[in-house]
Amino acid sequence: MKKSLYLLLMLSLVLFSCSSSEEEPVIDKDVEVNDTTNTEMYMNQDLDPNVILEGVIKGGEGATLVLEANTDKGPMIIAKAISDKEGKFALEGAILDMGLYQLHLDDKQSSDPKIIPMTLVPGDHLQLELDASNFNYTPVYNGTEWSATMNGYMHELNKFIEWQKTITNPQAYQQDVLLDMILKNKAPMDKFIVDNINKDPGNPANILMMTNIMPLMGLDHYDPKNVDVLNKMLTAYKEKYPDNIATKELEMQVVQLAKEVKEYTDFKQKGIAPEIELPNPQGTKMKLSSLRGKYVLIDFWASWCAPCRMENPNVVKLYDKYEKEKFEIFSVSLDKDKQKWIEAIAADGLRWKYHVSDLMYWQTPLTQQYHFNSIPHTVLIDPNGKIIAEDLRGLALENKLKEIFGK
């Protein structure tokens, strides 16, 4: 059951994968700008206005401009303004803290959202030069500590976007060729981000830019030095914005990323199987590392995977033969339907006790940690957790276990 790689052409480029035709597409729904009810829900009524945005929008006479906060519930309105007959506008609002915000041009005639990002700080007095016809790509920021950095970032981002527009049919390219092209054309933007975070790690613009130096395309092509860059930023944010939610979220991301990079390095250079700690059907967490001292077959499968189900009788036969020889099976399901997973375990007689799943289907992070894009996929590890072989099944798996156990 193969996954495929596609090019997503959007503001920030992301490569994503999907399974065979059995996979359901993930649809990102645009969140509509809320009315004044949500404004009241978000704004702290006790705060006086503490940010000012003013400027001119070319070709935008009488345009409605909406300052919004990015929240987990979608954009929330902070303030609104209507430009005058010369395109000039001014708005002021109250924000709770430094964070990600956006200015939205409310254009009823356009089907595409017109939005520019910003990282406002209480006390900011931001001057903007905007163009209604090319709103998303040509803003000029002035008057804040982050303006110059944001202008440079938007310049590099726009160059990358212009290149993306030349790729009208990504499916015409081989995946490795397309990936090389993406990495080559994304490199100048990444360098700009790394250089600027290193130079000014506490800059508010960093929380916007840092997304691009996260492993959007998996760890195979990720520069682990970026973890050091992000740690430098985290240190500065802890000092400058210690109680800010962005700082806390950054810390969680950096800690998780460092863990994943270490596991990846262990996997690639030392051949150590990454830890798996997931619940069994009863909800009890089971850890792969608890089986140190045994040879373990990690078996990635799913109830909906016909080749997996066809291989299961052979796996059961080998378990019956070697279960008393310090051999164990650790089954990891890519199911999303818990009941079907449980029924398949019973139907196929998978009587070993180590069955786990996060029920995330192909969205499970294990596909990246273990670097596979099809199932069944097996990983055989020794008593020290070191990988001996991968993708063994049928006679090949049987012969390998004979070699190990001498019978």
Coordinates of N, CA and C in Angstrom, one line a residue, residues 29-197:
K29 N -10.0 23.6 6.0 CA -11.1 24.6 5.8 C -10.7 26.0 6.2
D30 N -11.0 26.9 5.3 CA -10.7 28.3 5.7 C -11.7 28.7 6.8
V31 N -11.1 29.4 7.7 CA -11.9 29.9 8.8 C -12.4 31.3 8.5
E32 N -13.6 31.6 8.5 CA -14.1 32.9 8.1 C -13.8 33.9 9.2
V33 N -13.7 35.1 8.8 CA -13.5 36.2 9.8 C -14.7 36.4 10.6
N34 N -14.6 36.4 11.9 CA -15.8 36.5 12.8 C -16.3 37.9 12.9
D35 N -17.5 38.0 13.4 CA -18.1 39.3 13.6 C -17.8 39.9 15.0
T36 N -18.5 40.9 15.4 CA -18.1 41.6 16.6 C -18.3 40.7 17.8
T37 N -19.2 39.7 17.7 CA -19.3 38.8 18.9 C -18.0 38.2 19.3
N38 N -17.3 37.6 18.2 CA -16.0 37.0 18.5 C -15.0 38.0 18.9
T39 N -15.1 39.2 18.4 CA -14.2 40.3 18.8 C -14.3 40.5 20.3
E40 N -15.5 40.5 20.8 CA -15.7 40.7 22.3 C -15.1 39.5 23.0
M41 N -15.3 38.3 22.4 CA -14.8 37.1 23.1 C -13.2 37.1 23.2
Y42 N -12.6 37.7 22.2 CA -11.1 37.6 22.2 C -10.5 38.8 23.0
M43 N -11.0 40.0 22.7 CA -10.4 41.2 23.3 C -10.5 41.3 24.8
N44 N -9.5 41.8 25.4 CA -9.5 42.1 26.8 C -10.1 43.5 27.0
Q45 N -11.3 43.6 27.5 CA -12.0 44.9 27.5 C -11.3 45.9 28.5
D46 N -10.4 45.3 29.4 CA -9.8 46.2 30.4 C -8.5 46.9 29.8
L47 N -8.1 46.4 28.6 CA -6.9 47.0 28.0 C -7.2 48.2 27.2
D48 N -6.4 49.2 27.3 CA -6.5 50.3 26.4 C -5.8 49.9 25.1
P49 N -6.1 50.6 23.9 CA -5.4 50.2 22.7 C -3.9 50.4 22.9
N50 N -3.2 49.4 22.4 CA -1.7 49.4 22.6 C -0.9 49.1 21.3
V51 N -1.6 49.0 20.2 CA -0.9 48.9 18.9 C -1.7 49.8 17.9
I52 N -0.9 50.4 17.0 CA -1.4 51.2 16.0 C -0.8 50.8 14.6
L53 N -1.7 50.6 13.7 CA -1.3 50.3 12.3 C -1.9 51.4 11.4
E54 N -1.0 52.0 10.6 CA -1.4 53.0 9.7 C -0.6 53.0 8.4
G55 N -1.1 53.5 7.3 CA -0.4 53.5 6.1 C -1.3 53.8 4.9
V56 N -0.9 53.4 3.8 CA -1.7 53.6 2.6 C -1.8 52.3 1.7
I57 N -2.9 52.1 1.1 CA -3.1 50.9 0.3 C -3.4 51.4 -1.1
K58 N -2.5 51.1 -2.0 CA -2.6 51.5 -3.4 C -3.8 50.8 -4.1
G59 N -4.6 51.6 -4.7 CA -5.8 51.0 -5.4 C -6.8 50.4 -4.4
G60 N -6.8 50.9 -3.2 CA -7.7 50.4 -2.1 C -8.5 51.4 -1.5
E61 N -9.0 52.4 -2.3 CA -9.9 53.4 -1.7 C -11.2 52.8 -1.1
G62 N -11.5 53.1 0.1 CA -12.7 52.6 0.7 C -12.6 51.1 1.1
A63 N -11.4 50.6 1.2 CA -11.2 49.2 1.5 C -11.4 49.0 3.0
T64 N -11.9 47.8 3.3 CA -12.0 47.4 4.8 C -10.8 46.6 5.1
L65 N -10.1 47.0 6.2 CA -8.9 46.3 6.7 C -9.2 45.8 8.1
V66 N -8.9 44.5 8.3 CA -9.2 43.9 9.6 C -7.9 43.3 10.2
L67 N -7.6 43.8 11.4 CA -6.5 43.2 12.2 C -7.0 42.0 13.0
E68 N -6.4 40.9 12.8 CA -6.8 39.6 13.4 C -5.7 39.0 14.2
A69 N -6.1 38.3 15.3 CA -5.2 37.5 16.0 C -5.3 36.0 15.5
N70 N -4.2 35.3 15.4 CA -4.3 33.9 15.0 C -4.4 33.1 16.3
T71 N -5.6 32.4 16.5 CA -5.8 31.6 17.7 C -6.2 30.2 17.3
D72 N -6.2 29.3 18.3 CA -6.6 27.9 18.0 C -8.0 27.8 17.5
K73 N -8.8 28.8 17.6 CA -10.2 28.8 17.2 C -10.4 29.5 15.8
G74 N -9.2 29.9 15.2 CA -9.3 30.6 14.0 C -9.0 32.1 14.2
P75 N -9.0 32.9 13.1 CA -8.8 34.4 13.3 C -9.8 35.1 14.1
M76 N -9.4 35.9 15.1 CA -10.2 36.7 15.9 C -10.0 38.2 15.7
I77 N -11.0 39.0 15.5 CA -10.9 40.4 15.2 C -10.3 41.2 16.3
I78 N -9.3 42.0 16.0 CA -8.8 43.0 17.0 C -9.3 44.4 16.7
A79 N -9.3 44.7 15.4 CA -9.7 46.1 15.1 C -10.0 46.1 13.6
K80 N -10.8 47.1 13.2 CA -11.2 47.3 11.8 C -11.0 48.8 11.4
A81 N -10.7 49.0 10.1 CA -10.6 50.4 9.6 C -11.0 50.4 8.1
I82 N -11.5 51.5 7.6 CA -11.9 51.7 6.2 C -11.0 52.8 5.7
S83 N -10.3 52.5 4.6 CA -9.4 53.5 4.0 C -10.2 54.6 3.4
D84 N -9.5 55.8 3.3 CA -10.2 57.0 2.7 C -10.0 57.0 1.2
K85 N -10.4 58.1 0.6 CA -10.4 58.1 -0.9 C -9.0 58.1 -1.4
E86 N -8.0 58.4 -0.6 CA -6.6 58.3 -1.0 C -5.9 57.0 -0.7
G87 N -6.7 56.1 -0.1 CA -6.2 54.8 0.3 C -5.5 54.8 1.7
K88 N -5.6 55.9 2.4 CA -5.0 56.0 3.7 C -5.8 55.3 4.8
F89 N -5.2 54.7 5.7 CA -6.0 54.1 6.8 C -5.2 54.2 8.1
A90 N -5.9 54.0 9.2 CA -5.3 54.0 10.5 C -6.3 53.2 11.4
L91 N -5.7 52.2 12.2 CA -6.5 51.5 13.1 C -5.7 51.2 14.4
E92 N -6.4 51.1 15.5 CA -5.7 50.8 16.7 C -6.5 49.7 17.5
G93 N -5.8 48.9 18.2 CA -6.4 47.8 18.9 C -5.6 47.4 20.1
A94 N -6.2 46.5 21.0 CA -5.5 46.1 22.2 C -5.1 44.6 22.0
I95 N -3.9 44.3 22.1 CA -3.4 42.9 22.1 C -2.9 42.5 23.4
L96 N -3.0 41.2 23.7 CA -2.6 40.7 25.0 C -1.1 40.5 25.2
D97 N -0.5 40.2 24.1 CA 1.0 39.9 24.2 C 1.6 39.8 22.8
M98 N 2.9 39.7 22.7 CA 3.6 39.4 21.5 C 3.1 38.1 20.9
G99 N 2.8 38.1 19.6 CA 2.4 36.9 18.9 C 2.1 37.1 17.5
L100 N 1.6 36.1 16.8 CA 1.3 36.1 15.4 C -0.1 36.8 15.2
Y101 N -0.1 37.8 14.3 CA -1.3 38.5 13.9 C -1.3 38.6 12.4
Q102 N -2.4 39.1 11.8 CA -2.5 39.2 10.4 C -3.4 40.4 10.1
L103 N -3.1 41.0 8.9 CA -4.0 42.1 8.4 C -4.7 41.5 7.2
H104 N -6.0 41.6 7.3 CA -6.9 41.0 6.3 C -7.6 42.0 5.5
L105 N -7.4 42.0 4.2 CA -8.2 42.9 3.3 C -9.5 42.2 2.9
D106 N -10.6 42.8 3.4 CA -11.9 42.2 3.2 C -12.4 42.6 1.8
D107 N -12.1 41.7 0.8 CA -12.4 41.9 -0.6 C -13.4 40.9 -1.0
K108 N -14.7 41.3 -1.1 CA -15.8 40.5 -1.5 C -15.7 40.0 -2.9
Q109 N -14.9 40.7 -3.8 CA -14.9 40.3 -5.2 C -13.8 39.3 -5.5
S110 N -13.0 39.0 -4.5 CA -11.9 38.0 -4.7 C -12.2 36.7 -4.0
S111 N -11.9 35.6 -4.6 CA -12.2 34.3 -4.0 C -10.9 33.9 -3.2
D112 N -9.8 34.5 -3.4 CA -8.6 34.2 -2.7 C -8.4 35.1 -1.5
P113 N -8.1 34.6 -0.3 CA -7.9 35.4 0.9 C -6.7 36.4 0.6
K114 N -6.9 37.6 1.1 CA -5.9 38.6 1.0 C -5.4 38.9 2.4
I115 N -4.3 38.4 2.8 CA -3.8 38.4 4.1 C -2.3 38.7 4.2
I116 N -1.8 39.5 5.1 CA -0.4 39.6 5.3 C -0.1 39.3 6.8
P117 N 1.0 38.6 7.1 CA 1.4 38.3 8.4 C 2.2 39.4 9.1
M118 N 2.2 39.3 10.5 CA 3.0 40.2 11.3 C 3.1 39.6 12.7
T119 N 4.1 40.0 13.4 CA 4.3 39.6 14.8 C 4.3 40.8 15.7
L120 N 3.1 41.2 16.0 CA 3.0 42.5 16.8 C 3.4 42.3 18.2
V121 N 3.9 43.4 18.8 CA 4.2 43.5 20.2 C 3.5 44.7 20.8
P122 N 2.9 44.5 22.0 CA 2.3 45.7 22.6 C 3.2 46.9 22.6
G123 N 2.6 48.1 22.1 CA 3.4 49.3 21.9 C 3.9 49.5 20.5
D124 N 3.7 48.6 19.6 CA 4.1 48.7 18.2 C 3.2 49.8 17.5
H125 N 3.9 50.7 16.8 CA 3.3 51.6 15.9 C 3.8 51.3 14.5
L126 N 3.0 50.5 13.7 CA 3.5 50.0 12.5 C 3.0 50.8 11.3
Q127 N 3.9 51.2 10.4 CA 3.5 51.8 9.2 C 3.6 50.8 8.0
L128 N 2.6 50.9 7.2 CA 2.5 49.9 6.1 C 2.3 50.5 4.7
E129 N 3.0 50.0 3.7 CA 2.7 50.3 2.3 C 2.1 49.1 1.7
L130 N 0.9 49.2 1.2 CA 0.2 48.0 0.6 C -0.3 48.3 -0.8
D131 N -0.6 47.2 -1.5 CA -1.1 47.2 -2.8 C -2.3 46.3 -2.9
A132 N -3.5 46.8 -3.2 CA -4.7 46.0 -3.2 C -4.7 44.9 -4.2
S133 N -4.0 45.2 -5.4 CA -4.0 44.2 -6.4 C -3.0 43.1 -6.2
N134 N -2.0 43.3 -5.3 CA -1.0 42.3 -5.1 C -0.7 42.3 -3.5
F135 N -1.8 42.2 -2.8 CA -1.8 42.4 -1.4 C -0.9 41.5 -0.6
N136 N -1.0 40.2 -0.9 CA -0.2 39.2 -0.1 C 1.3 39.3 -0.3
Y137 N 1.7 39.8 -1.4 CA 3.1 39.6 -1.8 C 4.0 40.9 -1.7
T138 N 3.4 42.1 -1.6 CA 4.2 43.3 -1.7 C 4.1 44.2 -0.5
P139 N 3.8 43.7 0.7 CA 3.7 44.7 1.8 C 5.1 45.2 2.2
V140 N 5.2 46.4 2.6 CA 6.4 47.0 3.2 C 6.1 47.4 4.6
Y141 N 6.9 46.9 5.5 CA 6.7 47.2 7.0 C 7.7 48.2 7.4
N142 N 7.3 49.1 8.3 CA 8.2 50.1 8.9 C 7.8 50.4 10.3
G143 N 8.8 50.9 11.1 CA 8.4 51.4 12.4 C 8.5 50.5 13.6
T144 N 8.9 49.2 13.4 CA 9.0 48.3 14.5 C 10.3 47.6 14.5
E145 N 10.6 46.9 15.6 CA 11.9 46.2 15.7 C 12.0 45.1 14.7
W146 N 10.9 44.6 14.3 CA 10.9 43.4 13.4 C 10.7 43.8 11.9
S147 N 10.4 45.0 11.6 CA 10.1 45.4 10.3 C 11.1 45.0 9.2
A148 N 12.4 45.4 9.5 CA 13.4 45.1 8.5 C 13.6 43.6 8.2
T149 N 13.5 42.8 9.3 CA 13.6 41.4 9.1 C 12.4 40.8 8.3
M150 N 11.2 41.3 8.6 CA 10.1 40.9 7.9 C 10.1 41.2 6.4
N151 N 10.6 42.4 6.1 CA 10.7 42.8 4.7 C 11.7 41.9 4.0
G152 N 12.8 41.6 4.6 CA 13.8 40.7 4.0 C 13.2 39.3 3.8
Y153 N 12.5 38.8 4.8 CA 11.9 37.5 4.7 C 10.9 37.5 3.6
M154 N 10.0 38.5 3.5 CA 9.0 38.5 2.4 C 9.6 38.5 1.0
H155 N 10.8 39.2 0.9 CA 11.5 39.3 -0.4 C 11.9 37.9 -0.8
E156 N 12.6 37.1 0.2 CA 13.0 35.8 -0.1 C 11.9 34.8 -0.4
L157 N 10.8 35.0 0.4 CA 9.6 34.1 0.2 C 9.0 34.3 -1.1
N158 N 8.9 35.6 -1.6 CA 8.3 35.9 -2.9 C 9.1 35.3 -4.0
K159 N 10.5 35.3 -3.9 CA 11.3 34.7 -4.9 C 11.0 33.2 -5.0
F160 N 10.8 32.6 -3.8 CA 10.5 31.1 -3.8 C 9.1 30.9 -4.4
I161 N 8.2 31.7 -4.1 CA 6.8 31.6 -4.6 C 6.8 31.7 -6.1
E162 N 7.6 32.7 -6.6 CA 7.6 32.9 -8.1 C 8.2 31.6 -8.8
W163 N 9.2 31.0 -8.1 CA 9.7 29.8 -8.7 C 8.6 28.7 -8.7
Q164 N 7.9 28.6 -7.6 CA 6.8 27.6 -7.5 C 5.8 27.7 -8.6
K165 N 5.5 28.9 -9.0 CA 4.6 29.1 -10.1 C 5.0 28.6 -11.4
T166 N 6.3 28.4 -11.5 CA 6.8 27.8 -12.8 C 6.6 26.3 -12.9
I167 N 6.3 25.7 -11.7 CA 6.0 24.2 -11.7 C 4.5 24.0 -11.9
T168 N 4.1 24.0 -13.1 CA 2.6 23.9 -13.4 C 2.1 22.4 -13.3
N169 N 3.0 21.5 -13.5 CA 2.6 20.1 -13.4 C 3.6 19.3 -12.6
P170 N 3.5 19.3 -11.3 CA 4.6 18.6 -10.5 C 4.6 17.1 -10.7
Q171 N 3.4 16.5 -11.1 CA 3.4 15.1 -11.3 C 4.3 14.6 -12.5
A172 N 4.7 15.6 -13.3 CA 5.5 15.3 -14.5 C 7.0 15.0 -14.1
Y173 N 7.3 15.3 -12.9 CA 8.7 15.1 -12.4 C 8.8 13.9 -11.6
Q174 N 10.0 13.2 -11.6 CA 10.3 12.2 -10.7 C 10.4 12.8 -9.3
Q175 N 10.0 12.1 -8.3 CA 9.9 12.6 -6.9 C 11.3 13.1 -6.4
D176 N 12.3 12.3 -6.7 CA 13.6 12.8 -6.2 C 14.1 14.0 -6.9
V177 N 13.8 14.1 -8.2 CA 14.2 15.3 -9.0 C 13.5 16.5 -8.5
L178 N 12.2 16.4 -8.3 CA 11.4 17.5 -7.8 C 11.8 17.9 -6.4
L179 N 12.2 17.0 -5.6 CA 12.6 17.3 -4.2 C 13.9 18.1 -4.3
D180 N 14.8 17.7 -5.1 CA 16.1 18.4 -5.3 C 15.9 19.8 -5.8
M181 N 14.9 20.0 -6.7 CA 14.6 21.3 -7.2 C 14.1 22.2 -6.1
I182 N 13.2 21.6 -5.3 CA 12.6 22.4 -4.2 C 13.6 22.8 -3.2
L183 N 14.5 21.9 -2.8 CA 15.5 22.2 -1.8 C 16.5 23.3 -2.3
K184 N 16.8 23.2 -3.6 CA 17.8 24.1 -4.2 C 17.1 25.5 -4.2
N185 N 15.9 25.6 -4.5 CA 15.2 26.9 -4.6 C 14.8 27.5 -3.3
K186 N 14.6 26.6 -2.3 CA 14.3 27.1 -1.0 C 15.5 27.5 -0.2
A187 N 16.7 27.1 -0.6 CA 17.9 27.3 0.2 C 18.2 28.8 0.5
P188 N 18.0 29.7 -0.4 CA 18.3 31.1 -0.1 C 17.4 31.6 1.0
M189 N 16.1 31.2 1.0 CA 15.2 31.7 2.1 C 15.6 31.1 3.4
D190 N 16.0 29.8 3.4 CA 16.4 29.2 4.6 C 17.7 29.8 5.2
K191 N 18.6 30.2 4.3 CA 19.8 30.8 4.8 C 19.5 32.2 5.4
F192 N 18.6 32.9 4.8 CA 18.2 34.2 5.3 C 17.7 34.0 6.7
I193 N 16.8 33.1 6.9 CA 16.2 32.8 8.2 C 17.2 32.4 9.3
V194 N 18.1 31.5 8.9 CA 19.1 31.0 9.9 C 20.0 32.2 10.3
D195 N 20.5 32.9 9.3 CA 21.4 34.1 9.5 C 20.7 35.1 10.4
N196 N 19.5 35.4 10.2 CA 18.8 36.4 11.0 C 18.4 35.9 12.4
I197 N 18.1 34.7 12.6 CA 17.8 34.2 13.9 C 19.1 34.2 14.7

